[in-house]
Short mmCIF file of C-alpha atoms in Angstrom, two decimals:
data_model
loop_
_atom_site.label_atom_id
_atom_site.label_comp_id
_atom_site.label_asym_id
_atom_site.label_seq_id
_atom_site.Cartn_x
_atom_site.Cartn_y
_atom_site.Cartn_z
CA MET S 13 -85.86 37.42 36.20
CA PHE S 14 -86.07 34.13 37.53
CA PRO S 15 -86.16 32.84 41.10
CA GLY S 16 -82.77 32.04 42.68
CA MET S 17 -81.09 34.36 40.24
CA VAL S 18 -79.03 37.77 41.45
CA VAL S 19 -79.40 40.34 39.05
CA PRO S 20 -78.28 43.98 38.54
CA VAL S 21 -80.93 46.39 37.29
CA THR S 22 -80.51 49.88 35.98
CA LEU S 23 -83.57 52.03 36.79
CA GLY S 24 -84.40 54.61 34.26
CA ARG S 25 -88.11 55.70 34.86
CA PRO S 26 -88.94 57.76 37.65
CA ARG S 27 -91.88 55.49 38.75
CA SER S 28 -89.21 52.59 38.93
CA VAL S 29 -86.93 54.86 40.92
CA ALA S 30 -89.72 55.76 43.41
CA ALA S 31 -90.70 52.13 43.55
CA ALA S 32 -87.36 50.90 44.40
CA GLN S 33 -86.48 53.70 46.84
CA ASP S 34 -89.85 52.98 49.07
CA ALA S 35 -89.06 49.31 48.86
CA VAL S 36 -85.44 50.00 50.40
CA ARG S 37 -86.97 52.42 53.08
CA SER S 38 -89.86 50.01 54.05
CA GLU S 39 -87.60 46.91 53.55
CA ARG S 40 -90.29 45.32 51.63
CA GLN S 41 -89.88 43.13 48.38
CA ILE S 42 -90.89 44.10 44.94
CA GLY S 43 -92.31 42.27 42.12
CA ILE S 44 -90.49 42.48 38.81
CA LEU S 45 -92.66 42.07 35.49
CA ALA S 46 -91.29 41.77 32.03
CA GLN S 47 -92.59 44.18 29.32
CA ARG S 48 -94.58 42.83 26.49
CA ASP S 49 -92.91 45.41 24.11
CA GLY S 50 -89.53 46.74 25.09
CA SER S 51 -89.79 49.81 23.09
CA VAL S 52 -92.65 51.26 24.95
CA ASP S 53 -91.16 54.02 27.19
CA GLU S 54 -94.12 54.13 29.74
CA PRO S 55 -95.68 51.00 29.91
CA GLY S 56 -99.31 50.85 31.49
CA GLU S 57 -100.83 47.57 32.95
CA ILE S 58 -101.45 46.26 29.64
CA ASP S 59 -97.93 46.38 28.50
CA LEU S 60 -96.86 44.13 31.38
CA TYR S 61 -97.09 40.21 31.58
CA ARG S 62 -99.04 39.10 34.72
CA ILE S 63 -96.70 36.56 35.73
CA GLY S 64 -93.21 37.71 37.21
CA THR S 65 -90.60 37.29 40.03
CA ILE S 66 -90.92 38.52 43.66
CA ALA S 67 -87.23 39.57 44.62
CA ASN S 68 -85.49 41.35 47.38
CA ILE S 69 -83.13 44.58 47.00
CA VAL S 70 -79.68 43.35 48.06
CA ARG S 71 -78.13 46.55 47.20
CA TYR S 72 -79.11 50.19 45.97
CA LEU S 73 -76.59 52.24 44.16
CA THR S 74 -76.72 56.00 42.81
CA GLY S 75 -74.00 56.56 40.31
CA LYS S 76 -72.19 59.79 39.92
CA ASP S 77 -74.24 60.64 36.71
CA GLY S 78 -77.31 60.45 38.66
CA THR S 79 -78.31 57.07 37.48
CA HIS S 80 -79.99 54.43 39.98
CA HIS S 81 -79.21 50.82 39.98
CA VAL S 82 -80.21 48.01 42.06
CA VAL S 83 -78.88 44.44 42.68
CA SER S 84 -82.07 42.09 43.29
CA GLN S 85 -82.39 38.35 44.19
CA GLY S 86 -85.22 36.50 42.79
CA GLU S 87 -87.42 34.64 45.40
CA GLN S 88 -90.57 33.18 43.99
CA ARG S 89 -93.14 33.36 40.99
CA PHE S 90 -96.19 35.37 41.32
CA ARG S 91 -99.52 36.40 39.56
CA VAL S 92 -100.91 39.76 39.39
CA VAL S 93 -104.47 39.67 40.54
CA GLU S 94 -105.39 43.35 40.01
CA PHE S 95 -103.27 46.55 39.81
CA LEU S 96 -104.20 49.31 42.36
CA ASP S 97 -104.62 52.99 41.73
CA GLY S 98 -103.64 56.22 44.06
CA TRP S 99 -99.73 55.40 44.12
CA PRO S 100 -96.98 57.20 42.40
CA PHE S 101 -95.80 53.75 40.94
CA LEU S 102 -97.39 50.54 39.99
CA VAL S 103 -98.63 48.66 42.85
CA ALA S 104 -100.71 45.42 42.50
CA ARG S 105 -102.49 42.92 44.60
CA ILE S 106 -100.80 39.39 43.91
CA GLU S 107 -100.80 35.91 44.83
CA ARG S 108 -97.67 33.70 45.37
CA ILE S 109 -97.05 30.55 43.06
CA ALA S 110 -95.64 28.03 45.20
CA GLN S 111 -94.19 24.57 44.11
CA PRO S 112 -96.48 21.79 45.46
CA GLU S 113 -95.06 19.87 48.45
CA GLY S 114 -93.24 16.67 47.10
CA GLU S 115 -93.75 17.38 43.25
CA ALA S 116 -90.06 17.55 42.87
CA GLU S 117 -89.46 13.97 44.69
CA THR S 118 -91.39 11.91 41.80
CA PRO S 119 -89.62 9.58 39.60
CA GLU S 120 -90.74 11.20 36.70
CA ILE S 121 -89.13 14.77 38.00
CA GLN S 122 -85.91 12.88 39.22
CA ALA S 123 -85.47 11.48 35.56
CA ARG S 124 -85.95 14.71 33.98
CA PHE S 125 -83.83 16.56 36.43
CA ILE S 126 -80.99 14.25 35.70
CA ASN S 127 -81.19 14.30 32.05
CA LEU S 128 -81.43 18.31 32.41
CA LYS S 129 -78.29 18.29 34.55
CA ARG S 130 -76.42 16.34 32.02
CA GLN S 131 -77.46 18.51 29.14
CA ALA S 132 -76.23 21.69 31.15
CA LEU S 133 -72.86 20.17 31.94
CA GLU S 134 -72.18 19.06 28.36
CA ALA S 135 -73.36 22.68 27.34
CA LEU S 136 -70.73 24.00 29.57
CA GLU S 137 -68.03 21.54 28.15
CA LEU S 138 -68.79 22.84 24.74
CA LEU S 139 -68.63 26.48 25.71
CA PRO S 140 -64.89 28.44 25.50
CA GLN S 141 -63.59 29.61 28.53
CA VAL S 142 -66.26 28.65 31.19
CA PRO S 143 -65.58 29.48 34.81
CA GLN S 144 -65.00 26.48 36.86
CA GLU S 145 -67.32 27.92 39.55
CA MET S 146 -70.16 27.68 37.17
CA VAL S 147 -69.82 24.01 36.54
CA GLN S 148 -69.54 23.53 40.30
CA GLN S 149 -72.78 25.49 40.90
CA ILE S 150 -74.67 23.62 38.31
CA GLY S 151 -73.31 20.25 39.67
CA ALA S 152 -74.14 21.23 43.22
CA ILE S 153 -77.93 21.91 42.66
CA THR S 154 -80.40 19.43 43.86
CA ASP S 155 -83.68 21.20 43.49
CA ALA S 156 -85.08 20.49 39.96
CA GLY S 157 -87.19 23.65 39.53
CA ALA S 158 -84.12 25.64 40.74
CA LEU S 159 -81.94 23.87 37.80
CA ALA S 160 -84.69 24.63 35.08
CA ASP S 161 -84.73 28.40 36.16
CA ILE S 162 -81.02 28.78 36.32
CA VAL S 163 -80.45 27.10 33.01
CA ALA S 164 -83.29 29.14 31.31
CA ALA S 165 -81.64 32.44 32.77
CA TYR S 166 -78.24 31.47 31.29
CA LEU S 167 -79.34 30.44 27.98
CA ASP S 168 -79.25 32.59 25.21
CA LEU S 169 -83.09 32.97 24.69
CA THR S 170 -85.33 35.74 23.35
CA PRO S 171 -87.45 37.48 26.23
CA GLU S 172 -90.36 35.84 25.04
CA GLN S 173 -88.97 32.32 25.41
CA LYS S 174 -87.92 33.26 28.82
CA GLN S 175 -91.25 34.63 29.82
CA GLU S 176 -92.48 31.06 28.43
CA VAL S 177 -90.70 29.19 30.83
CA LEU S 178 -91.40 31.90 33.68
CA GLU S 179 -95.27 31.11 33.06
CA THR S 180 -94.57 27.44 32.83
CA ILE S 181 -95.70 26.43 36.41
CA ASP S 182 -95.88 22.76 36.04
CA LEU S 183 -92.70 21.47 36.97
CA ALA S 184 -92.41 18.51 34.51
CA ALA S 185 -93.61 20.76 31.67
CA ARG S 186 -91.10 23.46 32.58
CA ILE S 187 -88.20 21.21 32.72
CA ASP S 188 -89.23 19.63 29.13
CA ARG S 189 -89.42 23.11 27.70
CA VAL S 190 -86.05 24.24 29.11
CA SER S 191 -84.53 20.77 28.08
CA ARG S 192 -85.73 21.34 24.31
CA PHE S 193 -84.13 24.98 24.32
CA LEU S 194 -80.93 23.37 25.66
CA ALA S 195 -80.81 20.72 23.15
CA GLU S 196 -81.15 23.29 20.52
CA ARG S 197 -78.05 25.22 21.96
CA ILE S 198 -76.04 22.21 22.17
CA GLU S 199 -76.52 21.32 18.68
CA VAL S 200 -75.47 24.90 17.58
CA LEU S 201 -72.49 24.53 20.02
CA ARG S 202 -71.61 21.08 18.56
CA LEU S 203 -71.43 22.66 15.08
CA SER S 204 -69.52 25.38 15.86
CA GLN S 205 -66.91 23.07 17.55
CA GLU S 206 -66.76 20.98 14.36
CA ILE S 207 -66.36 24.07 12.08
CA GLY S 208 -63.65 25.51 14.54
CA GLN S 209 -61.76 21.89 14.21
CA GLN S 210 -62.17 22.13 10.50
CA THR S 211 -60.68 25.52 10.47
CA ARG S 212 -57.83 24.86 12.67
CA ALA S 213 -56.93 21.57 10.68
CA SER S 214 -57.22 23.67 7.28
CA LEU S 215 -54.70 26.26 9.06
CA ASP S 216 -52.27 23.54 10.28
CA LYS S 217 -52.16 22.08 6.58
CA ARG S 218 -51.51 25.66 5.18
CA GLN S 219 -48.94 26.07 7.84
CA ARG S 220 -47.62 22.74 7.01
CA GLU S 221 -47.36 23.53 3.24
CA VAL S 222 -45.45 26.85 3.72
CA LEU S 223 -43.03 25.10 6.02
CA LEU S 224 -42.33 22.44 3.33
CA ARG S 225 -42.00 24.92 0.65
CA GLU S 226 -39.36 26.88 2.62
CA GLN S 227 -37.30 23.76 3.06
CA MET S 228 -37.86 22.78 -0.55
CA ALA S 229 -36.65 26.35 -1.44
CA ALA S 230 -33.59 25.93 0.77
CA ILE S 231 -32.92 22.39 -0.63
CA GLN S 232 -33.35 23.86 -4.46
CA LYS S 233 -31.01 26.84 -3.39
CA GLU S 234 -28.18 24.42 -2.38
CA LEU S 235 -28.67 22.61 -5.65
CA GLY S 236 -28.74 25.89 -7.45
CA GLU S 237 -31.97 25.53 -8.93
CA SER S 238 -34.13 28.14 -6.89
CA ASP S 239 -33.45 31.38 -8.64
CA GLY S 240 -33.88 30.50 -12.31
CA LYS S 241 -36.94 28.09 -11.65
CA ALA S 242 -38.83 30.67 -9.26
CA SER S 243 -38.45 33.27 -12.05
CA GLU S 244 -39.78 30.61 -14.65
CA ILE S 245 -42.83 29.86 -12.35
CA GLU S 246 -43.63 33.57 -11.70
CA GLU S 247 -43.42 34.27 -15.56
CA LEU S 248 -45.79 31.13 -16.40
CA THR S 249 -47.97 32.24 -13.64
CA ALA S 250 -48.39 35.80 -15.14
CA ALA S 251 -48.96 34.24 -18.58
CA ILE S 252 -51.73 31.99 -17.55
CA ASP S 253 -53.49 34.94 -15.68
CA LYS S 254 -53.18 37.00 -19.02
CA ALA S 255 -54.30 34.17 -21.56
CA GLY S 256 -57.94 34.76 -20.80
CA MET S 257 -58.40 30.45 -20.91
CA PRO S 258 -61.85 29.13 -20.23
CA LYS S 259 -62.29 28.06 -16.57
CA GLU S 260 -61.68 24.50 -17.03
CA VAL S 261 -58.54 25.17 -19.06
CA GLU S 262 -57.30 27.23 -16.74
CA GLU S 263 -57.58 24.76 -13.89
CA GLN S 264 -55.97 22.25 -15.64
CA ALA S 265 -53.07 24.86 -16.46
CA ARG S 266 -52.70 25.60 -12.94
CA ARG S 267 -52.56 21.97 -11.90
CA GLU S 268 -49.86 21.45 -14.43
CA LEU S 269 -48.10 24.35 -13.08
CA ARG S 270 -48.14 23.14 -9.54
CA ARG S 271 -46.78 19.63 -10.74
CA LEU S 272 -43.98 21.54 -12.67
CA GLU S 273 -43.31 23.71 -9.50
CA ARG S 274 -42.64 20.37 -7.43
CA MET S 275 -40.75 18.67 -10.15
CA PRO S 276 -37.07 18.92 -10.22
CA GLU S 277 -35.72 20.56 -13.62
CA ALA S 278 -33.80 17.39 -14.18
CA ALA S 279 -36.94 15.37 -14.54
CA ALA S 280 -37.78 13.73 -17.72
CA GLU S 281 -41.24 15.20 -17.58
CA TYR S 282 -40.34 18.67 -16.95
CA GLY S 283 -39.67 19.69 -20.34
CA MET S 284 -43.16 17.81 -21.50
CA ILE S 285 -45.20 19.76 -19.21
CA ARG S 286 -43.19 23.26 -19.75
CA THR S 287 -43.95 22.61 -23.60
CA TYR S 288 -47.59 21.75 -22.96
CA LEU S 289 -47.96 24.84 -20.73
CA ASP S 290 -46.33 27.25 -23.43
CA TRP S 291 -48.99 25.66 -26.22
CA LEU S 292 -51.89 26.56 -23.87
CA ILE S 293 -50.53 29.92 -23.10
CA GLU S 294 -49.89 30.76 -27.01
CA LEU S 295 -53.48 29.47 -28.19
CA PRO S 296 -55.82 32.71 -29.24
CA TRP S 297 -58.34 31.97 -26.63
CA GLN S 298 -59.62 35.57 -26.71
CA LEU S 299 -60.74 36.13 -30.44
CA PRO S 300 -61.18 39.94 -31.59
CA PRO S 301 -64.92 40.63 -32.03
CA GLU S 302 -66.24 40.16 -35.69
CA ALA S 303 -66.94 43.46 -37.45
CA PRO S 304 -70.53 43.75 -38.68
CA ILE S 305 -70.87 42.82 -42.61
CA ASP S 306 -71.13 45.89 -44.78
CA LEU S 307 -72.41 44.72 -48.15
CA LYS S 308 -71.75 48.01 -50.16
CA GLU S 309 -68.22 48.28 -48.70
CA ALA S 310 -67.62 44.86 -49.75
CA ARG S 311 -69.07 45.43 -53.29
CA ARG S 312 -66.89 48.63 -53.37
CA ILE S 313 -63.73 46.71 -52.57
CA LEU S 314 -64.52 44.09 -55.17
CA ASP S 315 -65.06 46.54 -57.68
CA GLU S 316 -61.88 48.50 -56.73
CA ASP S 317 -59.54 45.41 -56.64
CA HIS S 318 -61.12 43.36 -59.58
CA TYR S 319 -62.07 44.37 -63.11
CA GLY S 320 -65.04 42.35 -64.49
CA LEU S 321 -65.92 38.93 -62.76
CA ASP S 322 -69.51 40.02 -62.24
CA LYS S 323 -70.95 36.78 -61.66
CA ILE S 324 -68.10 35.80 -58.99
CA LYS S 325 -68.81 39.11 -57.34
CA ARG S 326 -72.60 38.67 -57.06
CA ARG S 327 -71.94 35.01 -55.75
CA ILE S 328 -69.37 36.62 -52.89
CA ILE S 329 -72.03 39.51 -52.27
CA GLU S 330 -74.79 36.96 -51.94
CA TYR S 331 -72.73 34.75 -49.48
CA LEU S 332 -72.18 37.84 -47.29
CA ALA S 333 -75.77 38.54 -47.45
CA VAL S 334 -76.87 34.97 -45.98
CA ARG S 335 -74.13 35.49 -43.30
CA LYS S 336 -75.55 38.79 -42.32
CA LEU S 337 -79.17 37.56 -42.09
CA ALA S 338 -78.10 34.10 -40.34
CA PRO S 339 -74.74 34.58 -38.78
CA GLU S 340 -75.31 31.39 -36.58
CA GLY S 341 -76.44 29.15 -39.58
CA LYS S 342 -74.18 26.83 -41.49
CA ALA S 343 -72.93 28.70 -44.60
CA PRO S 344 -71.54 26.90 -47.69
CA ILE S 345 -67.86 26.88 -48.59
CA LEU S 346 -66.59 29.26 -51.62
CA CYS S 347 -63.94 27.55 -53.85
CA PHE S 348 -61.97 29.95 -56.13
CA VAL S 349 -60.55 28.27 -59.26
CA GLY S 350 -58.21 29.97 -61.67
CA PRO S 351 -54.62 30.03 -62.76
CA PRO S 352 -51.69 31.03 -60.71
CA GLY S 353 -51.51 34.93 -59.99
CA VAL S 354 -55.24 35.93 -60.19
CA GLY S 355 -56.14 35.55 -56.77
#
């Protein structure tokens, strides 16, 4: 919690409930300290930061399910001097941390204040659906320290980063720290806005294409071209899908198919593109896997189909043996010579 902020808090631990109830009964302020590790169920002195915020309990509520809630308003930073024993809840002796007189009036602080307010208003413009009241609240702030605390409270920071801001007592250093955090957030918001605009532009382009295609279909229908051409395009699309072409060839085929789809059937290039696509589709892009070379089976087939010719058979078997040992190597071309009918 930061000074000046109104924050609802749900009380879960018996010690916290007892402390809040005692403060309400005695009309005293409370001190709010953040835990170093939020997973600790029963934090002790060493589990709490030493700088926190003095707060007034504006309202205390008990839910129907027995839960306890307080609405607290931060007032001022404080530092724990020492924790005191003998109480049913954590009690400490503290010192209030006050802002030095006139510190916020120096030219350096005023320059930082103006820059931080400009950044805050820019961030609000980049955020979607920001309440106008928040813009007015930021614009009406005249205290530099209050502006730094409020901006840090609203920023999407980690608990550790918020504690860093809370513990930064020097006003100039605090404003600089918050300004750096805010600059990072503005950069993210700008990128998010650019991505959103690009996405919308892409959607607008697709919607325009859909509209144009619908108009083109209506025109083609009037010209009597729609039914036959649409089925032809569908057949070609399915054939390209099944052809098993390499990636580059498939991309080229689909480009030509899109050209064909936009082109009137009476155009001179229509038949050429259709013939080209048919040729690409009919090519044997997916060859069957080669069977392993079986030398004994090859010899058996040669002996069964051809009588004699031992020298030729031996040369064929040698050729197959080389292909089997070095399938990737370059093999000689066998040339068979003989009269017609002996092959």
